[in-house]
Short mmCIF file of C-alpha atoms in Angstrom, two decimals:
data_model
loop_
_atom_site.label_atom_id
_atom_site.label_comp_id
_atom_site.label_asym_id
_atom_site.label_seq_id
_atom_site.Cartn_x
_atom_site.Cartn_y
_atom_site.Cartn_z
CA UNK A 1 13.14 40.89 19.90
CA UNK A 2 9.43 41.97 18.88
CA UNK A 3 9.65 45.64 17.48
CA UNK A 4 6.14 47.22 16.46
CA UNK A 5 5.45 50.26 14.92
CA UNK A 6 3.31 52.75 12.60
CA UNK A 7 3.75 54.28 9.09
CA UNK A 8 1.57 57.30 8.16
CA UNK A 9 2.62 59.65 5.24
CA UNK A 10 0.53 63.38 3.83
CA UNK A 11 -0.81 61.51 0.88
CA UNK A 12 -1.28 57.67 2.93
CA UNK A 13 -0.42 56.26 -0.74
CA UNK A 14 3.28 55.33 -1.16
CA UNK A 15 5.60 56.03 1.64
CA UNK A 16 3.64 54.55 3.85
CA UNK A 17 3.17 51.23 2.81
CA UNK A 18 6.93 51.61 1.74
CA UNK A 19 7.87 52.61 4.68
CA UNK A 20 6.54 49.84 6.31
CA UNK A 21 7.49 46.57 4.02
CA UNK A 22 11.34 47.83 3.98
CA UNK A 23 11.42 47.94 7.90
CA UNK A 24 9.66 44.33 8.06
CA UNK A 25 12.01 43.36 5.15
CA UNK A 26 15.19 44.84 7.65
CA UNK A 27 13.47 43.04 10.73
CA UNK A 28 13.69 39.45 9.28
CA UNK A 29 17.07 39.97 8.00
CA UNK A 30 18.32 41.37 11.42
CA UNK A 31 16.23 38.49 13.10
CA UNK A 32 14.20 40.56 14.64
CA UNK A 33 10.06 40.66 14.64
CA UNK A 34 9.11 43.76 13.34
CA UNK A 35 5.50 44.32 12.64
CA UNK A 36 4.36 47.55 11.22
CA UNK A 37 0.76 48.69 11.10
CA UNK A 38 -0.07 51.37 8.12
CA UNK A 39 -1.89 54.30 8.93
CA UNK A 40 -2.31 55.23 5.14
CA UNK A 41 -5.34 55.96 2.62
CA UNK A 42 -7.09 52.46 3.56
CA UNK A 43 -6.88 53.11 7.04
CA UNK A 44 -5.49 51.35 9.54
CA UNK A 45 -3.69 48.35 7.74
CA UNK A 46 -2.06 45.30 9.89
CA UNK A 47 -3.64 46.94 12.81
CA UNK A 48 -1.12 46.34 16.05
CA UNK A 49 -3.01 44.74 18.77
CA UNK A 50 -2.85 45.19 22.32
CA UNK A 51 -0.92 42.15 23.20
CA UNK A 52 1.59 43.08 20.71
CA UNK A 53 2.38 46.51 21.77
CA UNK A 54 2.79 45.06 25.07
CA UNK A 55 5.34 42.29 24.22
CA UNK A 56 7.18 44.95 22.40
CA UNK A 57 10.29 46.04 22.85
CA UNK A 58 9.81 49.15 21.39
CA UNK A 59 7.80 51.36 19.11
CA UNK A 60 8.68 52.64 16.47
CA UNK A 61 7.21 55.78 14.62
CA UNK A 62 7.64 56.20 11.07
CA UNK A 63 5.61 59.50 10.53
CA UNK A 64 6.00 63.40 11.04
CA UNK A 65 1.89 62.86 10.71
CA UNK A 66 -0.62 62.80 14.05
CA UNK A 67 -0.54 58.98 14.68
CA UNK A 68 -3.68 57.78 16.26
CA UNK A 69 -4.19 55.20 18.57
CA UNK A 70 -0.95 55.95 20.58
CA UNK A 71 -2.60 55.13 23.64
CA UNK A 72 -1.88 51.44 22.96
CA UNK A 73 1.93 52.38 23.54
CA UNK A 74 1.24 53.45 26.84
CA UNK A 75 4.21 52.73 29.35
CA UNK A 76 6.61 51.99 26.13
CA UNK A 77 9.23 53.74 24.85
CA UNK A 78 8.48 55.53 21.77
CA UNK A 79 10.95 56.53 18.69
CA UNK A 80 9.85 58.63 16.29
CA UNK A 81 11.93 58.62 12.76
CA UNK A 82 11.38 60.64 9.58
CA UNK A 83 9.69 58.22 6.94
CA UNK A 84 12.01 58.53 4.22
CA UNK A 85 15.46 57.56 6.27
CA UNK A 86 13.11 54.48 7.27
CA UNK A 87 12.65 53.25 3.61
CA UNK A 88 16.23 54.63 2.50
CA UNK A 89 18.20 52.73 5.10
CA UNK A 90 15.50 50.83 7.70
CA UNK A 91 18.21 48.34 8.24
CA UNK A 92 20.29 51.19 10.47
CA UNK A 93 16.92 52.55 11.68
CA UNK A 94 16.87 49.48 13.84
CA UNK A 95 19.93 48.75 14.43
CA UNK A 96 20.20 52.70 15.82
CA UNK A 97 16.88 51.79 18.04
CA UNK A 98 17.53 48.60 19.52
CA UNK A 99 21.22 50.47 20.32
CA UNK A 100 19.20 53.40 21.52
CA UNK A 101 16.70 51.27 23.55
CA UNK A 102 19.36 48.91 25.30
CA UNK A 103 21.38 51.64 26.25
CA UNK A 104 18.38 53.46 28.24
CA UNK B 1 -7.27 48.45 -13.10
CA UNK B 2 -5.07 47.83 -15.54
CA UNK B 3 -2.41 50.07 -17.21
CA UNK B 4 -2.71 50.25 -20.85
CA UNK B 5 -0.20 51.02 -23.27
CA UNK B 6 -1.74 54.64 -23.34
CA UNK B 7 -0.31 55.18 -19.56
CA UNK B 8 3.65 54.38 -20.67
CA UNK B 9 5.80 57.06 -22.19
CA UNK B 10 9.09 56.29 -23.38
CA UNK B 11 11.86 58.48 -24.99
CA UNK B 12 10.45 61.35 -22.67
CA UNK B 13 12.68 64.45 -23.02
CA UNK B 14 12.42 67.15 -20.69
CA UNK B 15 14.40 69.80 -19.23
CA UNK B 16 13.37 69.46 -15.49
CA UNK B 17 10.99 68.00 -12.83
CA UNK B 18 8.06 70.53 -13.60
CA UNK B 19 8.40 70.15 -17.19
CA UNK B 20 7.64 66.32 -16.78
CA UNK B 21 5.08 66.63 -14.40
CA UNK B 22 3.28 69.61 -16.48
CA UNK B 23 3.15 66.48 -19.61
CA UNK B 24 2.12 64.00 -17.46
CA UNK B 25 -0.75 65.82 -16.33
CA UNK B 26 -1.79 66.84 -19.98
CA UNK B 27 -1.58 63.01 -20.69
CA UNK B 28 -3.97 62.23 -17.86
CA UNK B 29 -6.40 64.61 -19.05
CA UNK B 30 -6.17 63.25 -22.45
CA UNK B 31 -6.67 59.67 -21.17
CA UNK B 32 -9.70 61.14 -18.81
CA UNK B 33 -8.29 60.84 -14.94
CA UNK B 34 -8.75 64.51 -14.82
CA UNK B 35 -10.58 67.45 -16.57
CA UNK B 36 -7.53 70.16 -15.96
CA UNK B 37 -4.16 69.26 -16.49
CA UNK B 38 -3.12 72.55 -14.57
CA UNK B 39 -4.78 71.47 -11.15
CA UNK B 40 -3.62 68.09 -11.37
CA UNK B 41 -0.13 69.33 -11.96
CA UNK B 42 -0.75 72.11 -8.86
CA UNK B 43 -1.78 69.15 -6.55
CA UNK B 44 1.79 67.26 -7.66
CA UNK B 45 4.04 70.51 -6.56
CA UNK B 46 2.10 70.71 -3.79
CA UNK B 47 2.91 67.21 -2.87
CA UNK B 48 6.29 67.64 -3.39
CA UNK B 49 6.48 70.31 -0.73
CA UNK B 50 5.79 67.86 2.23
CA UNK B 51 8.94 66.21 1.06
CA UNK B 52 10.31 64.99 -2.38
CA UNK B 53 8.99 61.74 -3.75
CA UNK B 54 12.41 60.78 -5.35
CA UNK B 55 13.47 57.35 -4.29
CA UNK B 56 16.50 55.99 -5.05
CA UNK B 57 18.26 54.39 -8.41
CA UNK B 58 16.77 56.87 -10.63
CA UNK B 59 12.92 56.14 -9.59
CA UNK B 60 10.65 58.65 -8.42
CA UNK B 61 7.05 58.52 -7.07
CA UNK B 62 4.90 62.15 -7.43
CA UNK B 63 1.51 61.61 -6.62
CA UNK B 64 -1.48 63.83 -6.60
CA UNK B 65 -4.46 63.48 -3.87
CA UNK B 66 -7.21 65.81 -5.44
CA UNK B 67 -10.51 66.34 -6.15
CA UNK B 68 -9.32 67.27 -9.61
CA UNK B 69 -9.02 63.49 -10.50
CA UNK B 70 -11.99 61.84 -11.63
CA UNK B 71 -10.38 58.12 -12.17
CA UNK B 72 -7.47 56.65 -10.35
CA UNK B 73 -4.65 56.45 -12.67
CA UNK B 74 -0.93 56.05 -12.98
CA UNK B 75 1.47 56.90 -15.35
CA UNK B 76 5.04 55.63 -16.06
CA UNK B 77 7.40 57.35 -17.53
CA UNK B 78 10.75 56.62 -19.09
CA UNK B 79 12.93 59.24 -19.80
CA UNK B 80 15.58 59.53 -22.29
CA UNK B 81 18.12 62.39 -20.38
CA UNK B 82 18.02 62.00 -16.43
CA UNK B 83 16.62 65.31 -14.80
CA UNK B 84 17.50 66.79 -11.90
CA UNK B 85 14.94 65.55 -8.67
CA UNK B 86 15.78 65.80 -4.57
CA UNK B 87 15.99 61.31 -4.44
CA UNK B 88 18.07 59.54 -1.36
CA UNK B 89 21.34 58.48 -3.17
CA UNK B 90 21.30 62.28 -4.80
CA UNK B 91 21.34 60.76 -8.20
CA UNK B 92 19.52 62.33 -10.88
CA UNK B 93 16.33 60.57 -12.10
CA UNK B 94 14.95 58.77 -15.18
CA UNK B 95 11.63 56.46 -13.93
CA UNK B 96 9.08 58.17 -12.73
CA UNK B 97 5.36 56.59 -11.80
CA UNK B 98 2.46 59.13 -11.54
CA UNK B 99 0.14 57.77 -9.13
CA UNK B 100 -3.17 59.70 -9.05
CA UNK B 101 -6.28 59.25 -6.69
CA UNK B 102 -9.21 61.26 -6.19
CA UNK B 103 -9.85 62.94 -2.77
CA UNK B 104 -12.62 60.24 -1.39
CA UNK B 105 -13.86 57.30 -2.16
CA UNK B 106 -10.62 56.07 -4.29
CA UNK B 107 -11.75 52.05 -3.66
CA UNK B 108 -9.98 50.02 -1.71
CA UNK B 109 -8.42 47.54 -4.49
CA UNK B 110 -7.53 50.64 -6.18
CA UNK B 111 -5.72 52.17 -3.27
CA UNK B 112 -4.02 49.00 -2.56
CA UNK B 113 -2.73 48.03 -5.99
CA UNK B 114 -0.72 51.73 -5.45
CA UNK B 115 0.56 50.28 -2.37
CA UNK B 116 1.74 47.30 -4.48
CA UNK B 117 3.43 49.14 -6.71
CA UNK B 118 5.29 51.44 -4.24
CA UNK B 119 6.45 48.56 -2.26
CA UNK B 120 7.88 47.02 -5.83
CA UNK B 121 9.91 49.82 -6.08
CA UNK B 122 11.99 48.51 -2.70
CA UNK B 123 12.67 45.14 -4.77
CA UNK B 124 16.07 45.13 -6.91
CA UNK B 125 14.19 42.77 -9.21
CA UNK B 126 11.08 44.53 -10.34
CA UNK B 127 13.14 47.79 -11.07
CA UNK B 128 16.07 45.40 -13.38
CA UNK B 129 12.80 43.88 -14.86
CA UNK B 130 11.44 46.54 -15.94
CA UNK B 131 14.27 48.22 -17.17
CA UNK B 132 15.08 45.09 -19.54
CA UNK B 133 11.42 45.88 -21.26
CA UNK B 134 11.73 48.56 -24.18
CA UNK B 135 8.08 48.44 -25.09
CA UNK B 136 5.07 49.72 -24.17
CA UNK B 137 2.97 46.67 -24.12
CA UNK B 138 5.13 44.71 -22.28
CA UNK B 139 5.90 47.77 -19.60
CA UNK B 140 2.15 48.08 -19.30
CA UNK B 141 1.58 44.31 -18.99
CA UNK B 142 4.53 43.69 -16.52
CA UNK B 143 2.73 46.87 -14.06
CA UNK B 144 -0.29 45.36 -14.31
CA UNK B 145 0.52 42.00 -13.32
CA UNK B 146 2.77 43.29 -10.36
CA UNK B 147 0.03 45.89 -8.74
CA UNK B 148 -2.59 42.66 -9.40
CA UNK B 149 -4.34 42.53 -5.65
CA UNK B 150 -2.60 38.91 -4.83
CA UNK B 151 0.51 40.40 -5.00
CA UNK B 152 0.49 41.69 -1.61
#
C-alpha cells in the first residue's frame, strides 16, 4: 500500500522532520510505502509529486499548521493527525488509517 | 557547525523547566548566539505554548525561533535530578537539547543538521550512546559527528 503524507510544525525545526522519519520508519516495518514530504524551516523537503499522491492510498496529515499544496490531494481521502501522537506511536497512526480507510 | 565543549552542561541542578531554560539562555549569551538571555528565554516559553517539546525517555527538545539569536546554536544539557516537563510517556526529564535559530536566513546546512539531530532522538541507539559518555568532549564530539550533513 503507498501512503503519502505532510509534516509541518510552528517552529518547522524538530517535530517535523521527526514526525516524518518515525512514520517512514513505521511504514517499512508495517510493509507499507509511506513517503512523507516536510513542510518545515527548509521548505518543502521530499516534495510529494503528482503521480504519487495519485497512486496513494491515502494522505496523511501530520500538522495542526495550514498545509500548502493540498490541491495535489484532490479526490483523496485526507486524515489529519496531531504531530506529536505521529512521532509518539506512528506505528498505530497507520495501522488506525489504513483501518479507517478500508472501512470507508 | 560544530558543538564545542562550551555547549554541554553536565551535573545541571535545577528546580524546574523555567529554571533550566532561564540558564541555558544565559549560557547562549555568554557563548554569543544571542545578546539577551531574557528574550531568548521568552521565545522558548513561548514555544512551549504551541505544545510541549518533551519527547519521551527523559529527552526534551525546546527550541527558540527569534530574531533575538544572532548564531544558530544548540545546547545539551544533562541534568543531575529529573524535573518535571509535559513528555509522551509522562516521565519526568533529564536530557534536554536547546536548539536555537534566528528568524531568517538560518542556512540550510544549519537548519538541516537540527533536523538530524531531532530525528536521532527517535533512534534507541544514539540516546544509550550518549548516555554511556560522561564527558564533555566526547558528548560534544559524538553531537557533532551525528548532526554532520551525510547523516541524513
Amino acid at each position: 500500500m503507498n501512503i503519502v503524507g505532510i509534516s509541518a510544525c510552528p517552529a518547522g525545526l524538530a517535530h517535523t522532520p521527526m514526525a516524518a522519519k518515525a512514520l517512514e520508519k513505521a511504514g517499512k516495518e508495517l510493509d507499507y510505502n509511506v513517503k512523507i514530504e516536510q513542510q518545515g524551516s527548509m521548505g518543502p523537503v521530499n516534495v510529494i509529486t503528482q503521480e504519487e499522491a495519485d497512486d496513494a492510498a491515502f494522505v496523511l496529515i501530520a500538522s495542526d499548521q495550514k498545509i500548502t499544496g493540498m490541491n495535489r490531494f484532490k479526490g483523496k481521502k485526507v486524515i489529519r493527525v496531531d504531530i506529536n501522537v505521529c512521532i509518539k506511536a506512528p506505528k498505530a497512526v497507520l495501522k488506525k488509517c489504513v483501518t479507517a480507510v478500508g472501512e470507508a | 557547525m560544530e558543538l564545542s565543549e562550551k555547549d554541554i552542561l553536565l551535573h545541571v541542578k535545577v528546580a524546574d523547566r523555567d529554571e533550566l531554560l532561564r540558564l541555558i539562555s544565559k549560557r547562549a549569551e555568554e557563548l554569543g548566539n544571542t545578546n539577551s538571555a531574557e528574550n531568548l528565554f521568552k521565545a522558548f516559553i513561548e514555544r512551549e505554548k504551541d505544545y510541549s517539546t518533551g519527547l519521551q525517555e527523559g529527552f526534551a527538545i525546546p527550541h527558540a525561533k527569534t530574531n533575538f539569536v544572532k548564531n544558530v546554536g544548540i545546547i545539551y544539557a544533562r541534568l543531575d535530578i529529573p524535573i518535571d516537563w509535559e513528555t509522551y510517556d509522562d516521565q519526568p526529564v533529564t536530557d534536554v537539547f536547546a536548539l536555537m535559530v534566528p528568524e531568517a536566513n538560518a542556512g540550510t546546512t544549519h537548519l538541516q543538521m537540527l533536523s538530524n539531530l531531532a530525528t536521532e532522538l527517535l533512534e534507541d541507539s544514539f540516546k544509550q550512546h550518549l548516555r554511556e559518555l560522561d564527558n564533555q568532549k566526547d558528548i560534544s564530539e559524538y553531537i557533532s559527528k551525528k548532526m554532520g550533513v551525510d547523516v541524513l
